[in-house]
Every structure is written in C-alpha cells, then in structure tokens.
Amino acid sequence: MNNPIHRKAHWLAVTATVAFGLALFDQSARAGALESYRKLWRDPALTARIEAYIEKHRKS
C-alpha cells in the first residue's frame, strides 16, 4: 500500500462507497419521512385539531 497509485485508488474506492451509502441512506430517510408525513395528514383527528387551532387564532 506504499504505492501512491494504490493509495489514491483505495481513497477513491472508500470515498465512493461512503458517498453511495450516504445517498442510499438519504433516499430511504426521505421516503420514510414522506410516508409518515402523509399518514399524519390522513388522520382526521389531527386535521380537525389543526383546523380548530387556525380558527381560534385567526386574526379578525
């Protein structure tokens, strides 16, 4: 591993692997967050609470 070309190749391989892993993690996190967000907005009780809060604090 003393060869500079091998060090660069190793660094590139590790960096690419980390970047790919982070991209996959980001994609799965976004997909999960969006689905959780959609489930919240489908909840009629939560929607009613939000609407009641808006009506209560609406400026006349």
PDB file of C-alpha atoms in Angstrom:
ATOM      1  CA  MET A   1       0.000   0.000   0.000  1.00  0.00           C
ATOM      2  CA  ASN A   2       3.046   2.263  -0.244  1.00  0.00           C
ATOM      3  CA  ASN A   3       2.446   2.857  -3.910  1.00  0.00           C
ATOM      4  CA  PRO A   4       0.824   6.301  -4.385  1.00  0.00           C
ATOM      5  CA  ILE A   5      -1.447   4.961  -7.123  1.00  0.00           C
ATOM      6  CA  HIS A   6      -2.742   2.259  -4.783  1.00  0.00           C
ATOM      7  CA  ARG A   7      -3.361   4.845  -2.055  1.00  0.00           C
ATOM      8  CA  LYS A   8      -5.328   7.045  -4.456  1.00  0.00           C
ATOM      9  CA  ALA A   9      -7.307   4.076  -5.744  1.00  0.00           C
ATOM     10  CA  HIS A  10      -8.056   2.968  -2.191  1.00  0.00           C
ATOM     11  CA  TRP A  11      -9.071   6.503  -1.188  1.00  0.00           C
ATOM     12  CA  LEU A  12     -11.351   6.779  -4.224  1.00  0.00           C
ATOM     13  CA  ALA A  13     -12.934   3.393  -3.532  1.00  0.00           C
ATOM     14  CA  VAL A  14     -13.590   4.216   0.124  1.00  0.00           C
ATOM     15  CA  THR A  15     -14.908   7.691  -0.716  1.00  0.00           C
ATOM     16  CA  ALA A  16     -17.197   6.343  -3.430  1.00  0.00           C
ATOM     17  CA  THR A  17     -18.522   3.646  -1.091  1.00  0.00           C
ATOM     18  CA  VAL A  18     -19.236   6.166   1.663  1.00  0.00           C
ATOM     19  CA  ALA A  19     -20.911   8.568  -0.777  1.00  0.00           C
ATOM     20  CA  PHE A  20     -23.051   5.767  -2.197  1.00  0.00           C
ATOM     21  CA  GLY A  21     -24.052   4.639   1.286  1.00  0.00           C
ATOM     22  CA  LEU A  22     -24.985   8.174   2.293  1.00  0.00           C
ATOM     23  CA  ALA A  23     -27.041   8.609  -0.870  1.00  0.00           C
ATOM     24  CA  LEU A  24     -28.947   5.389  -0.179  1.00  0.00           C
ATOM     25  CA  PHE A  25     -29.499   6.381   3.449  1.00  0.00           C
ATOM     26  CA  ASP A  26     -30.740   9.823   2.396  1.00  0.00           C
ATOM     27  CA  GLN A  27     -33.116   8.338  -0.156  1.00  0.00           C
ATOM     28  CA  SER A  28     -34.580   5.853   2.319  1.00  0.00           C
ATOM     29  CA  ALA A  29     -34.877   8.518   5.009  1.00  0.00           C
ATOM     30  CA  ARG A  30     -36.734  10.843   2.653  1.00  0.00           C
ATOM     31  CA  ALA A  31     -39.084   8.101   1.507  1.00  0.00           C
ATOM     32  CA  GLY A  32     -39.857   7.147   5.094  1.00  0.00           C
ATOM     33  CA  ALA A  33     -40.396  10.734   6.164  1.00  0.00           C
ATOM     34  CA  LEU A  34     -42.750  11.415   3.278  1.00  0.00           C
ATOM     35  CA  GLU A  35     -44.850   8.368   4.063  1.00  0.00           C
ATOM     36  CA  SER A  36     -45.026   9.290   7.754  1.00  0.00           C
ATOM     37  CA  TYR A  37     -45.999  12.811   6.786  1.00  0.00           C
ATOM     38  CA  ARG A  38     -48.759  11.519   4.510  1.00  0.00           C
ATOM     39  CA  LYS A  39     -50.104   9.272   7.270  1.00  0.00           C
ATOM     40  CA  LEU A  40     -50.314  12.245   9.622  1.00  0.00           C
ATOM     41  CA  TRP A  41     -52.293  14.294   7.129  1.00  0.00           C
ATOM     42  CA  ARG A  42     -54.693  11.407   6.537  1.00  0.00           C
ATOM     43  CA  ASP A  43     -55.503  11.396  10.267  1.00  0.00           C
ATOM     44  CA  PRO A  44     -58.885  13.142  10.638  1.00  0.00           C
ATOM     45  CA  ALA A  45     -58.330  13.895  14.336  1.00  0.00           C
ATOM     46  CA  LEU A  46     -55.102  15.740  13.608  1.00  0.00           C
ATOM     47  CA  THR A  47     -56.657  17.633  10.716  1.00  0.00           C
ATOM     48  CA  ALA A  48     -59.561  18.698  12.956  1.00  0.00           C
ATOM     49  CA  ARG A  49     -57.148  19.922  15.655  1.00  0.00           C
ATOM     50  CA  ILE A  50     -55.175  21.951  13.137  1.00  0.00           C
ATOM     51  CA  GLU A  51     -58.315  23.496  11.687  1.00  0.00           C
ATOM     52  CA  ALA A  52     -59.614  24.339  15.176  1.00  0.00           C
ATOM     53  CA  TYR A  53     -56.282  25.965  16.057  1.00  0.00           C
ATOM     54  CA  ILE A  54     -56.360  28.034  12.869  1.00  0.00           C
ATOM     55  CA  GLU A  55     -59.923  29.182  13.553  1.00  0.00           C
ATOM     56  CA  LYS A  56     -59.079  30.035  17.166  1.00  0.00           C
ATOM     57  CA  HIS A  57     -56.047  32.130  16.216  1.00  0.00           C
ATOM     58  CA  ARG A  58     -57.396  33.681  13.032  1.00  0.00           C
ATOM     59  CA  LYS A  59     -56.979  37.434  13.022  1.00  0.00           C
ATOM     60  CA  SER A  60     -60.237  39.278  12.503  1.00  0.00           C
TER      61      SER A  60
END
